[in-house]
Coordinates of C-alpha atoms and ligand atoms in Angstrom, one line a residue:
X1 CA -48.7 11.8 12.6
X2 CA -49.3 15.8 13.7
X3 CA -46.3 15.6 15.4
X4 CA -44.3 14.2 12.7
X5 CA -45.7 17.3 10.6
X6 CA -44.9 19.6 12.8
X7 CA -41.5 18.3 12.8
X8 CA -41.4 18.1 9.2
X9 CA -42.7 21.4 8.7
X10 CA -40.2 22.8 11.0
X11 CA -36.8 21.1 9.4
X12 CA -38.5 22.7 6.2
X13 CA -39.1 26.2 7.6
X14 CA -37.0 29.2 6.4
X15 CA -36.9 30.6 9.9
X16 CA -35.3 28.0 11.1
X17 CA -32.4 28.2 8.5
X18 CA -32.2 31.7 8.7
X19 CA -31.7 31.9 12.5
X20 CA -29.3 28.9 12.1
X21 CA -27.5 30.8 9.3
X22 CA -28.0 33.9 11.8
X23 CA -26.0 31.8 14.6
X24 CA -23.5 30.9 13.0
X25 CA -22.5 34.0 10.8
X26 CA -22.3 35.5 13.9
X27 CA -20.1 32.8 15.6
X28 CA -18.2 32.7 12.8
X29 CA -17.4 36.7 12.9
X30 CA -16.4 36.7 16.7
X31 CA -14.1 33.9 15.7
X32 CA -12.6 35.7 13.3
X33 CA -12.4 38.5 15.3
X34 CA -10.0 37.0 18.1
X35 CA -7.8 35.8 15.2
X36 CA -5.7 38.2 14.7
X37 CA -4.1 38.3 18.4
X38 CA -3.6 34.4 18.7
X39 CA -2.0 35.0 15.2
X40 CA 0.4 37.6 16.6
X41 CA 0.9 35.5 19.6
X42 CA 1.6 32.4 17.5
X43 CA 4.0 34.5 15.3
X44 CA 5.8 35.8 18.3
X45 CA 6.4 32.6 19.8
X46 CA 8.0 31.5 16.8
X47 CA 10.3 34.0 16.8
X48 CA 9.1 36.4 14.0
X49 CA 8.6 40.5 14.5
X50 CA 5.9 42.1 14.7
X51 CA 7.2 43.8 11.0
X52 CA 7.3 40.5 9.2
X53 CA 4.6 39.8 7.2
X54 CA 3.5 36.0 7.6
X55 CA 0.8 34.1 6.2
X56 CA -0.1 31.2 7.3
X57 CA -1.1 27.5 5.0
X58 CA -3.0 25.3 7.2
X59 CA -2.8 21.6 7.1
X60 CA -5.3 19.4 8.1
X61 CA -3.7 16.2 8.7
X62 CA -5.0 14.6 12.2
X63 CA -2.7 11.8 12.1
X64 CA 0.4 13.8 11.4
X65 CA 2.5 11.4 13.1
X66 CA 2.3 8.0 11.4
X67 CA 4.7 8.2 9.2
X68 CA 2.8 6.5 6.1
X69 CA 3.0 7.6 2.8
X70 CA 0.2 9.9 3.6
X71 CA 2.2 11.8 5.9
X72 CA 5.7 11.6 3.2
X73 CA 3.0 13.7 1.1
X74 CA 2.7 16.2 4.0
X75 CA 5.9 16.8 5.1
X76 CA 7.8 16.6 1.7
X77 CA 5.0 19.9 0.7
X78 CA 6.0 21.9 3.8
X79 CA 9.7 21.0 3.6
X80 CA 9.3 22.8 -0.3
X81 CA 6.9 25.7 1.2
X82 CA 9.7 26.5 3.8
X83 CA 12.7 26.6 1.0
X84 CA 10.9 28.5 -1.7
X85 CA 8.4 30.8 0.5
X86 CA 10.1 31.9 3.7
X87 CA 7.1 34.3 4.2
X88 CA 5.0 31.5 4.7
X89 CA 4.3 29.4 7.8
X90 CA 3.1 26.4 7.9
X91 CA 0.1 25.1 10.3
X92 CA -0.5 21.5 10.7
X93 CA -4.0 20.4 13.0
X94 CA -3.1 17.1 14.7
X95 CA -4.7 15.4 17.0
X96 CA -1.2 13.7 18.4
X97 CA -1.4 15.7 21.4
X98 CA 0.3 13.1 23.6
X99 CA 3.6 14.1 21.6
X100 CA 5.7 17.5 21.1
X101 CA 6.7 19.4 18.0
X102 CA 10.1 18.5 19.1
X103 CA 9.0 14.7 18.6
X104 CA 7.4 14.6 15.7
X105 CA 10.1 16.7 13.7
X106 CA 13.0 14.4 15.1
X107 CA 10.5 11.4 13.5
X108 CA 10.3 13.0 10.5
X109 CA 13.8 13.5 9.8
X110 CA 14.7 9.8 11.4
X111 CA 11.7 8.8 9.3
X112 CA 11.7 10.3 5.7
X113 CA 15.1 12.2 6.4
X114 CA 13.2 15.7 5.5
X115 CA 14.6 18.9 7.7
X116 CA 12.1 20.7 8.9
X117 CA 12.6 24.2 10.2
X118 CA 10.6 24.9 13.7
X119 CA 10.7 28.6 12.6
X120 CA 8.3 27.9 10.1
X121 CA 6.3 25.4 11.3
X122 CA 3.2 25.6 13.9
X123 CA 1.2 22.6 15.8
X124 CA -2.3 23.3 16.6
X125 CA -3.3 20.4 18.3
X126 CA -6.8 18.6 18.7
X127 CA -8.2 16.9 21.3
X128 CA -11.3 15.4 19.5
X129 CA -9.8 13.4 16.8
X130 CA -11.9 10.2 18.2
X131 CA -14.5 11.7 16.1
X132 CA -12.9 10.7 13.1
X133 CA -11.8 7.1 15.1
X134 CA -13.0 3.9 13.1
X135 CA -14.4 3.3 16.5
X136 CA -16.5 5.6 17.4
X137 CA -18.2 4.4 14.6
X138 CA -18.9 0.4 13.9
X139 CA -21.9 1.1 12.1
X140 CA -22.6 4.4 9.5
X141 CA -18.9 4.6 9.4
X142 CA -18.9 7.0 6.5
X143 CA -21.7 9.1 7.8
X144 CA -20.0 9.2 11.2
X145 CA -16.9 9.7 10.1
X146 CA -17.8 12.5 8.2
X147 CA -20.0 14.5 10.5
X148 CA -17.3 13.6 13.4
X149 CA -14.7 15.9 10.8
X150 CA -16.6 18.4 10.9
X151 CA -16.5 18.8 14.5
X152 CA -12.7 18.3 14.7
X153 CA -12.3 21.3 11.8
X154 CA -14.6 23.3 14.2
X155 CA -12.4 22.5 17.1
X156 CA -9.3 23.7 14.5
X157 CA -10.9 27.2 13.2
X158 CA -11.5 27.5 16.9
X159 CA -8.2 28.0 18.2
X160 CA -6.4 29.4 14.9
X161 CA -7.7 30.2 11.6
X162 CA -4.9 30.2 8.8
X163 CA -5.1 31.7 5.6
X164 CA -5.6 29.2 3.1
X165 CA -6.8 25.7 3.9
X166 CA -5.5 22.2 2.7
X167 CA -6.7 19.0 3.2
X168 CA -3.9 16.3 2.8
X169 CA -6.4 13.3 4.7
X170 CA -9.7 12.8 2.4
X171 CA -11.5 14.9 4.9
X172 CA -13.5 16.6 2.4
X173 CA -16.3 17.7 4.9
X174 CA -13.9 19.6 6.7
X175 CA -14.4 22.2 3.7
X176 CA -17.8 23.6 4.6
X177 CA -16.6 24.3 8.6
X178 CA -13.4 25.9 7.5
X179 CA -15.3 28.2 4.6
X180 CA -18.2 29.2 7.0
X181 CA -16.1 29.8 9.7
X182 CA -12.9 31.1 8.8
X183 CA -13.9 32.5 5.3
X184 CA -11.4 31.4 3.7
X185 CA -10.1 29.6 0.4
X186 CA -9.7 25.7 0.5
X187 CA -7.5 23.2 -1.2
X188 CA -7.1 19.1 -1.0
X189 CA -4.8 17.1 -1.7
X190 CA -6.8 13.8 -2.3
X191 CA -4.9 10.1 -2.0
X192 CA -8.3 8.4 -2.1
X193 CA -11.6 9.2 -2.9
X194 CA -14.1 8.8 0.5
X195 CA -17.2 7.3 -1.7
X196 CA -16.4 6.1 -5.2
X197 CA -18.7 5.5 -8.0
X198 CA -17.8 2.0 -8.3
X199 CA -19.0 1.4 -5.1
X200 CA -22.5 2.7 -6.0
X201 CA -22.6 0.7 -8.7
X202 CA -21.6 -2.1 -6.8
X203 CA -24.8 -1.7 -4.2
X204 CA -27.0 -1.0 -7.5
X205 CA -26.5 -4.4 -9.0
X206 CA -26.7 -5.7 -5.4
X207 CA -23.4 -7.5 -5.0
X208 CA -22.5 -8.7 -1.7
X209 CA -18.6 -6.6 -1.2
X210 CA -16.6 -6.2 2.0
X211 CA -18.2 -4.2 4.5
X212 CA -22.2 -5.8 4.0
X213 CA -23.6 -7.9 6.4
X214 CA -26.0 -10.8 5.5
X215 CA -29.4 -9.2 6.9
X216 CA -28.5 -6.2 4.6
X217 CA -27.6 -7.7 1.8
X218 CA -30.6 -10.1 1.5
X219 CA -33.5 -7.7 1.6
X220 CA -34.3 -5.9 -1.3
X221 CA -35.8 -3.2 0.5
X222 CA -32.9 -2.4 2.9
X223 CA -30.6 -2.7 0.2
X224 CA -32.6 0.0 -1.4
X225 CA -32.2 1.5 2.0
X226 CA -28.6 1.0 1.5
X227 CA -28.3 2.7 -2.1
X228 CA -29.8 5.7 -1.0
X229 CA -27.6 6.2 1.8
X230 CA -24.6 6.0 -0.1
X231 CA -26.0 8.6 -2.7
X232 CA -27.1 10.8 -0.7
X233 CA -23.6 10.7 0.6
X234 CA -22.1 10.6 -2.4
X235 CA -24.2 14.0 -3.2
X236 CA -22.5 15.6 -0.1
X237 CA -19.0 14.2 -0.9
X238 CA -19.4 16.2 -4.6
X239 CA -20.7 19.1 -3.4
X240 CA -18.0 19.6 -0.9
X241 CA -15.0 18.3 -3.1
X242 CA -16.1 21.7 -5.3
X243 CA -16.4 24.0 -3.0
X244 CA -12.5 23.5 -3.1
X245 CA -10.3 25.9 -4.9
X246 CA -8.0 23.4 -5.9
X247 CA -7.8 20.0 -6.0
X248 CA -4.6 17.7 -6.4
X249 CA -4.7 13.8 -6.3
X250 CA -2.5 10.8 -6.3
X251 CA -2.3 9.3 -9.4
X252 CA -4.5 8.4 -12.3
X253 CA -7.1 6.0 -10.8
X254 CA -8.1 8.6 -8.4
X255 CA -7.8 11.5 -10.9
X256 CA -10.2 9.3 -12.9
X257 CA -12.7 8.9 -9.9
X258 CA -12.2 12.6 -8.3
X259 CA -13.5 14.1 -11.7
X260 CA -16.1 11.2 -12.2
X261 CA -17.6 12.8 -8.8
X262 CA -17.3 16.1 -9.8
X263 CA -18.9 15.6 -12.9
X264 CA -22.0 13.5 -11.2
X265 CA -25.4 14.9 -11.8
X266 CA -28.7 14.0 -9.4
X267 CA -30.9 16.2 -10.3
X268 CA -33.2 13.9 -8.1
X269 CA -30.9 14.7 -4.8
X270 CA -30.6 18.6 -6.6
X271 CA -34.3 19.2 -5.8
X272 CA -34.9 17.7 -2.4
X273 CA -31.5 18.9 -1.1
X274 CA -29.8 21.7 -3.0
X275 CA -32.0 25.1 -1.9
X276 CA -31.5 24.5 2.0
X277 CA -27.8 23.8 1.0
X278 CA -27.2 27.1 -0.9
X279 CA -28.2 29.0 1.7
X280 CA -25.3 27.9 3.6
X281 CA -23.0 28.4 0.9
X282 CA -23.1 32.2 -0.3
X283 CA -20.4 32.8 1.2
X284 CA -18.5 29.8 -0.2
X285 CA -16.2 30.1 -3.2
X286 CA -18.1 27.5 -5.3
X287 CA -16.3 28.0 -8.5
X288 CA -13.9 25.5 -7.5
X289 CA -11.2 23.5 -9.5
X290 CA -12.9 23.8 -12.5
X291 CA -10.7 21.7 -14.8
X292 CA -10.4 18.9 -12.7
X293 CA -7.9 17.5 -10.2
X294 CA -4.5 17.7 -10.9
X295 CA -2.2 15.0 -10.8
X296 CA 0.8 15.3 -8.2
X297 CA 2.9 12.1 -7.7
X298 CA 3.7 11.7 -4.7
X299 CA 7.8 11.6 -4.2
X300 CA 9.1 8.2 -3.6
X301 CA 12.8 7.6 -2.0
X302 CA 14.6 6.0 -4.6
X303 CA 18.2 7.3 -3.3
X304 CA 19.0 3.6 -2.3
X305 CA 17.9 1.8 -4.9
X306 CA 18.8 4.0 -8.0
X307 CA 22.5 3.6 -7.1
X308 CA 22.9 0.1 -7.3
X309 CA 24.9 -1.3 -10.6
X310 CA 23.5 -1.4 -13.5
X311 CA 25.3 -4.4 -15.2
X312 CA 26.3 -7.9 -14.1
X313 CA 22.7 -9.1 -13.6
X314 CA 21.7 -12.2 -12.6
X315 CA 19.4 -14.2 -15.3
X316 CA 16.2 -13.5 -12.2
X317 CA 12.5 -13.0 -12.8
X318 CA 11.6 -10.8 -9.7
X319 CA 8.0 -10.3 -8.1
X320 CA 8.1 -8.2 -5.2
X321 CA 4.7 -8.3 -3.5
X322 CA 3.0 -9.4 -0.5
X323 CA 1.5 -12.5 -0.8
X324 CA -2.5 -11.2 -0.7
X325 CA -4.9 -12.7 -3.5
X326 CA -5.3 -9.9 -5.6
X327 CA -2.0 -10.2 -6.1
X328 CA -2.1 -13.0 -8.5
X329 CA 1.1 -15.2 -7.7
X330 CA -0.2 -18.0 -9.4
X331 CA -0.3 -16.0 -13.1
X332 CA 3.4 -15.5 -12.3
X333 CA 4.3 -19.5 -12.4
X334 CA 2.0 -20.1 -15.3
X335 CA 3.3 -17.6 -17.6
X336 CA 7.1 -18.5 -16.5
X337 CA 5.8 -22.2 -16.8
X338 CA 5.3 -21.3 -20.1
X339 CA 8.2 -19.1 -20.6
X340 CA 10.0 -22.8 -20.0
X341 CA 8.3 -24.3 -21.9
X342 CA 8.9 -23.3 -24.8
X343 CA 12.7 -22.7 -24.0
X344 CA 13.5 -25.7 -21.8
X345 CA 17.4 -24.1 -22.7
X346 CA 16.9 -22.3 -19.3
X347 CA 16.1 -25.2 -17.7
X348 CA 19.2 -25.8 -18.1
X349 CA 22.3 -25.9 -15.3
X350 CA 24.4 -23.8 -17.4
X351 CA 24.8 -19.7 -17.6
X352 CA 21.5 -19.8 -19.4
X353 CA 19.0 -20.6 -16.4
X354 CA 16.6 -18.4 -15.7
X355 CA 15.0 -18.9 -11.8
X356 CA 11.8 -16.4 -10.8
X357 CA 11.8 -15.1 -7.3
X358 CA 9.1 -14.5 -5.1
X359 CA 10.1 -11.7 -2.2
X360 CA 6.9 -11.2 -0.5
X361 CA 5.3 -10.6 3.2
X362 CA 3.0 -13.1 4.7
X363 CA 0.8 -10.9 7.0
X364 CA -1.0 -14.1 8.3
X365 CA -2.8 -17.3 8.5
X366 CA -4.3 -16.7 4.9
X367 CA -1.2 -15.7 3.5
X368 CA 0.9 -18.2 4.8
X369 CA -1.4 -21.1 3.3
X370 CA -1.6 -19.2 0.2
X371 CA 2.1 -19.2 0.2
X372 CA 2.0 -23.1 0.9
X373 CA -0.9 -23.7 -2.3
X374 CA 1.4 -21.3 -4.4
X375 CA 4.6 -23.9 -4.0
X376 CA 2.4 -26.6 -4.5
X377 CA 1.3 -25.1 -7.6
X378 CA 4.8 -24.8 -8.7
X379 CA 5.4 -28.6 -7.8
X380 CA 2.5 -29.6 -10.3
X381 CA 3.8 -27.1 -13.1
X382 CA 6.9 -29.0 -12.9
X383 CA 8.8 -25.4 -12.7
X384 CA 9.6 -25.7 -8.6
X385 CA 13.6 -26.6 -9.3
X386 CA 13.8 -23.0 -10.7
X387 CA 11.6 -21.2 -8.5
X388 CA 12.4 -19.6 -5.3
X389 CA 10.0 -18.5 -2.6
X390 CA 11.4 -15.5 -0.1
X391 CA 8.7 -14.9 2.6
X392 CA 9.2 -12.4 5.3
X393 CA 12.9 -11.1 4.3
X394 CA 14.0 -8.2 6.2
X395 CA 14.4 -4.8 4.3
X396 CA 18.3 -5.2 3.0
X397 CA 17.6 -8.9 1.7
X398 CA 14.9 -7.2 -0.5
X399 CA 17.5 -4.9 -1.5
X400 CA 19.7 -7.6 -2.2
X401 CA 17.1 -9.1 -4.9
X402 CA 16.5 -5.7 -6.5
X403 CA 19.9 -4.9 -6.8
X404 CA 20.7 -7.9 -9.4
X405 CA 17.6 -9.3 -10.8
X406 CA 17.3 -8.7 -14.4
X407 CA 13.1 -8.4 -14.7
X408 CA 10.4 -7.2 -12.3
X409 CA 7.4 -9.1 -12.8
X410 CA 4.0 -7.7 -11.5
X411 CA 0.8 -9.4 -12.2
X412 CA -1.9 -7.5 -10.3
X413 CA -5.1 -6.2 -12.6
X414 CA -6.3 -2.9 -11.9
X415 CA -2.9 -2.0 -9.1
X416 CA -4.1 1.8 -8.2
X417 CA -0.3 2.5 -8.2
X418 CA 1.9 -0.2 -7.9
X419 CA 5.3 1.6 -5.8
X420 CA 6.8 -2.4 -6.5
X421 CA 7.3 -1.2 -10.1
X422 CA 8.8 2.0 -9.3
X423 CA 11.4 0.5 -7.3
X424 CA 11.8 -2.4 -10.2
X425 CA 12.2 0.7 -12.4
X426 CA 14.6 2.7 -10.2
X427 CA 16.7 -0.3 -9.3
X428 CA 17.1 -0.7 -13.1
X429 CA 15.3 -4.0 -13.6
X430 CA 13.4 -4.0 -16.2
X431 CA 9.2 -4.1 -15.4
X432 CA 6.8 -6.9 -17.1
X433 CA 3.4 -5.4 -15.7
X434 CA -0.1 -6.3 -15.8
X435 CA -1.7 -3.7 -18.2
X436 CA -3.8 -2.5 -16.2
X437 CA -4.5 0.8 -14.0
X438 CA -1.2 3.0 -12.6
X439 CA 1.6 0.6 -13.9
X440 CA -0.5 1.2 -17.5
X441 CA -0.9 4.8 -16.8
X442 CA 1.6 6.3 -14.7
X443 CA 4.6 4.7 -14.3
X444 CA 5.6 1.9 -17.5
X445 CA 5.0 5.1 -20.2
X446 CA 7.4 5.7 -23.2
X447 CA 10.0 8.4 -21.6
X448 CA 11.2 10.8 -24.7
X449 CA 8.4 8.3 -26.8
X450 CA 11.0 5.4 -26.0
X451 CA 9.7 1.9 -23.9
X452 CA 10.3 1.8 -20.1
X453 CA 9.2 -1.8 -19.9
X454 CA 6.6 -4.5 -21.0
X455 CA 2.8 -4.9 -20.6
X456 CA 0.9 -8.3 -20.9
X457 CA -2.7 -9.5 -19.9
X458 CA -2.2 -13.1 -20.3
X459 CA 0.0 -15.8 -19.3
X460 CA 1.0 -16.2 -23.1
X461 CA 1.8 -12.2 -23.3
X462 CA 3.5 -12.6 -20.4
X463 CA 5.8 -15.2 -21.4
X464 CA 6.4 -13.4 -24.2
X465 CA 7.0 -10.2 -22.9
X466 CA 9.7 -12.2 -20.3
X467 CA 11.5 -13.8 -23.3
X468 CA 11.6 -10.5 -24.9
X469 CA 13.1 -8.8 -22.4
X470 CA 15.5 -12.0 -21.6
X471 CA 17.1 -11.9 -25.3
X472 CA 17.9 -7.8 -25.8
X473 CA 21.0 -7.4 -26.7
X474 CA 23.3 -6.2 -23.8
X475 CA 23.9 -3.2 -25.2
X476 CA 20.2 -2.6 -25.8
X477 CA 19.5 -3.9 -22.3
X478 CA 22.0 -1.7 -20.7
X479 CA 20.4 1.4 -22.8
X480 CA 16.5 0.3 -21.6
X481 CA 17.6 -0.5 -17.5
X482 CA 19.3 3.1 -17.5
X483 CA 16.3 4.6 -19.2
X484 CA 13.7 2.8 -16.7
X485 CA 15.8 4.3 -13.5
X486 CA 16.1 7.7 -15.1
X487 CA 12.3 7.9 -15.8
X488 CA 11.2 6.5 -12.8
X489 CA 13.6 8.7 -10.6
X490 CA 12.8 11.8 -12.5
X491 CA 8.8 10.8 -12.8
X492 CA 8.5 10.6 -9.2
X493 CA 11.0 13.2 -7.8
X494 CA 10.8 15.5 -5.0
X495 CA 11.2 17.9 -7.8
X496 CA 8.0 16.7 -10.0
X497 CA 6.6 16.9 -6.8
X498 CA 7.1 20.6 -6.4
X499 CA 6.6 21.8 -9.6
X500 CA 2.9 20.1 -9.2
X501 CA 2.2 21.7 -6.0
X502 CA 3.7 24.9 -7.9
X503 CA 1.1 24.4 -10.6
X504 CA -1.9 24.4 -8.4
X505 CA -1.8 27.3 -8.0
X506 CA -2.0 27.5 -3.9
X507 CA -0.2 30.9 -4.1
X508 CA -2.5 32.4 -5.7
X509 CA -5.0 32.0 -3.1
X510 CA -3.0 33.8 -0.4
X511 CA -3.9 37.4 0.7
X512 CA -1.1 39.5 -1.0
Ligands
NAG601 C1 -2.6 7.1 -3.4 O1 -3.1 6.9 -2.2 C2 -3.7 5.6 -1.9 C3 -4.3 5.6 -0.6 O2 -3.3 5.9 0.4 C4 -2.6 4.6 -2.1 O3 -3.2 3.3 -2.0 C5 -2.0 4.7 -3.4 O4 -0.9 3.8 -3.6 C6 -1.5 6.1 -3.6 N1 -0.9 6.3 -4.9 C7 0.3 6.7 -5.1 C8 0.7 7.0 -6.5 O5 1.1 6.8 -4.2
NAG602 C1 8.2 26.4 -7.4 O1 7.9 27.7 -7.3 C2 8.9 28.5 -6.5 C3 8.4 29.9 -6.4 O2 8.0 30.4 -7.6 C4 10.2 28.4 -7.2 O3 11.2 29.0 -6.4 C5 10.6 26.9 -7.3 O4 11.8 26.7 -7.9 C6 9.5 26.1 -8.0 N1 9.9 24.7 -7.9 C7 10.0 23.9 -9.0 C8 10.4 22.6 -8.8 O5 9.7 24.3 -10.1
NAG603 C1 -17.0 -9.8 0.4 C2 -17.7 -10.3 1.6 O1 -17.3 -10.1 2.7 N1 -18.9 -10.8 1.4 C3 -19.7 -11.4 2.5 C4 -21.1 -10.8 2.5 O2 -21.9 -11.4 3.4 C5 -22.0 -12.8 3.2 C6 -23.0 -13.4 4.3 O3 -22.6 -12.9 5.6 C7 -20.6 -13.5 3.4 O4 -20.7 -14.8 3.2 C8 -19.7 -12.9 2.3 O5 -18.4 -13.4 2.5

């Protein structure tokens, strides 16, 4: 017990923040005071004079080389930063340090066909990005994770500090290090919230979700155990996300959860935690993103797919979507079982027959018998004769269905995004969507107050929404598949793109 209060009273003590506050002012000023010459060294390798007047953006993006949609994000922003602001270079902290900035700028072009120029473009590579690995942490994952990118942002600031920070990963710890440190401003762009307020919510009312374990789960008192761990983290998430000076996410659902954390209150958590905090922070700019995150869409390639013809289509209902549960196959064939229904006309053998397609990817066992119970399903709706199932098509047969179906059909509730239906859209077939989170939100939205496509909830709406968009007149099709590429190809642009990095205002955070 006296030991534990001594322990206590120590962790408490204002001497022991002060010295550590001490410590690492101090650590952080020599830092910054060798800057300047690996800077100069930096600049010089690259080619630039000693005249020329660089700044440098720092990105922190440990898994540079994955080529995801993540990393599209990344290197579609510096591509832009390198045609509009030659005075900038960009720095990008990876931890691929088995490959060279030759390598990964080859990928990128072979991958996402963006041209990067070298001149412009600087590696700092890390050698501790196992701190952020999913294993190095089985249990605690978020705690570990989080603590572990702190220590890789350390390992960045020391061996360059840039000018202005941006996170493009979700590491939103990363912020304090790089503040303290480097002393300078930060910016995120944010594709998913770390800790979201559903999932406290979820732990409050005690539902068993994907990553509890039965032990937990069943005692009240660790799962009491549990709640506090993930608001106390959830304390630390918010408090970092606004130490940012700008914040730019995804889409709507994580606009909608980014703001919902900025907004949280726990005046609980304030009391116990905040006063040791802010002693850490007066250097920090803490007025951060005060209106919110911003929405930047990220650019999707829709080259391809936006050329193909817009006329001669077949009479196809098309889902394009991996064949996981959430995916709801099985509200397809009941609202085209009733779509037949009540116009057995096409059922028919003539010109009038209207068959749905299924183009999906079965990732394994579960799929594939999901896949089997789906056709069986169709066998007892007595819809199977006009109902095709296309499981594990390479790319270009995929194409092949996009370029002449006549209607997308997506039924997923609650889709964060939903890139199916921008590709219906671009491809000019015309979306039936669930109404429901981004195909609701951001992408099926009237473009010059004129409809891009259907919503439904239910198998009826849905029925009705297909035989809506199976009798438009053709010239009233034609005018609504043009409108849904247009939109879609504009909506989610490299340009759009631009223009929201443009308005968040990162400029304005460089030294002039
Ligand atoms: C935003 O990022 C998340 C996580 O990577 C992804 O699931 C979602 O599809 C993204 N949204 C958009 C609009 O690309
Ligand atoms: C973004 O800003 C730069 C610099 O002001 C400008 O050159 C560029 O055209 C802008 N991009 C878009 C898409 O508005
Ligand atoms: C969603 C989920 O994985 N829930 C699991 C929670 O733990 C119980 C007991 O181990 C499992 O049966 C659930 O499947």
């Amino acid at each position: 017990m006296g030991a534990f209060l001594t322990a206590y009273t120590l962790i408490l003590s204002p001497l022991v923040y002060i010295s550590l506050w001490l410590l690492l002012q101090i650590y952080g000023w020599r830092l910054r005071s060798v800057n300047e010459a690996k800077r100069a060294e930096i600049l010089e390798h690259l080619g630039h004079n000693r005249e020329e007047k660089k700044r440098l953006v720092g990105f922190f993006h440990p898994y540079c080389n994955a080529g995801g949609g993540g990393e599209r994000v990344l290197w579609t922003a510096i591509a832009a930063m390198q045609r509009t602001d030659p005075d900038v270079v960009s720095v990008v902290y990876s931890g691929d340090n088995d490959v060279r900035k030759e390598n990964i700028i080859d990928k990128v072009k072979a991958r996402f066909d963006i041209a990067l120029d070298p001149t412009l473009l600087h590696f700092v590579f890390l050698d501790t990005r196992y701190y952020v690995e999913d294993s190095t942490w089985p249990r605690f994952t978020l705690v570990g994770q989080s603590i572990g990118s702190m220590f890789l942002a350390w390992e960045a600031m020391s061996k360059l500090i840039p000018d202005l920070y941006i996170d493009t990963m979700g590491y939103a710890f990363t912020f304090h290090v790089v503040s303290l440190l480097g002393r300078i401003p930060v910016g995120a762009y944010v594709h998913y919230p770390t800790i979201s307020t559903d999932m406290l919510a979820r732990i409050k009312s005690r539902k068993q979700w994907h990553t509890n374990t039965s032990a937990i789960s069943s005692s009240a008192i660790l799962s009491q155990g549990k709640l506090l761990y993930y608001r106390t983290f959830m304390y630390f998430y918010a408090f970092s996300l606004r130490t940012a000076s700008f914040l730019m996410v995804n889409s709507s659902w994580t606009k909608d959860h980014v703001d919902a954390i900025l907004k949280r209150s726990d005046p609980i958590l304030d009391s116990v935690i905040l006063l040791p905090l802010l002693l850490f922070t007066t250097s920090f700019n803490t007025n951060g993103a005060p209106e919110g995150a911003r929405i930047v869409y990220p650019p999707c390639d829709t080259r391809e797919i936006a050329a193909f013809p817009l006329e001669g289509r077949k009479r196809v209902i098309l889902s394009v979507a991996q064949f996981r549960p959430e995916k709801d196959h099985a509200a397809q064939l009941h609202a085209f079982q009733l779509l037949l229904k009540e116009h057995p006309e096409y059922k028919s053998q003539s010109t009038n027959d209207v068959k749905l397609v299924l183009v999906g990817g079965s990732r394994n066992a579960g799929d594939e018998s999901r896949v089997e119970s789906l056709r069986k399903l169709a066998v007892e709706l007595g819809i199977h004769e006009h109902v095709e199932f296309v499981v594990n098509a390479p790319y270009p047969t995929v194409l092949k269905w996009l370029s002449s179906a006549s209607i997308g059909l997506s039924t997923m509730v609650d889709e964060h995004f939903g890139i199916n239906v921008v590709e219906f859209m671009a491809a000019g077939v015309i979306p039936v969507a669930h109404a429901s989170g981004g195909p609701l939100k951001d992408i099926i939205i009237p473009f010059n107050g004129e409809r891009t496509g259907y919503h439904a909830a239910t198998p009826e709406e849905f029925a009705g929404a297909l035989q809506t968009a199976l009798t438009l007149d053709s010239e009233e099709e034609l005018t609504l598949r043009m409108r849904t590429r247009t939109w879609a190809v504009q909506r989610f642009s490299e340009e759009e793109f631009e223009k929201g990095w443009n308005a968040s205002g990162w400029r304005t955070w460089l030294p002039q």
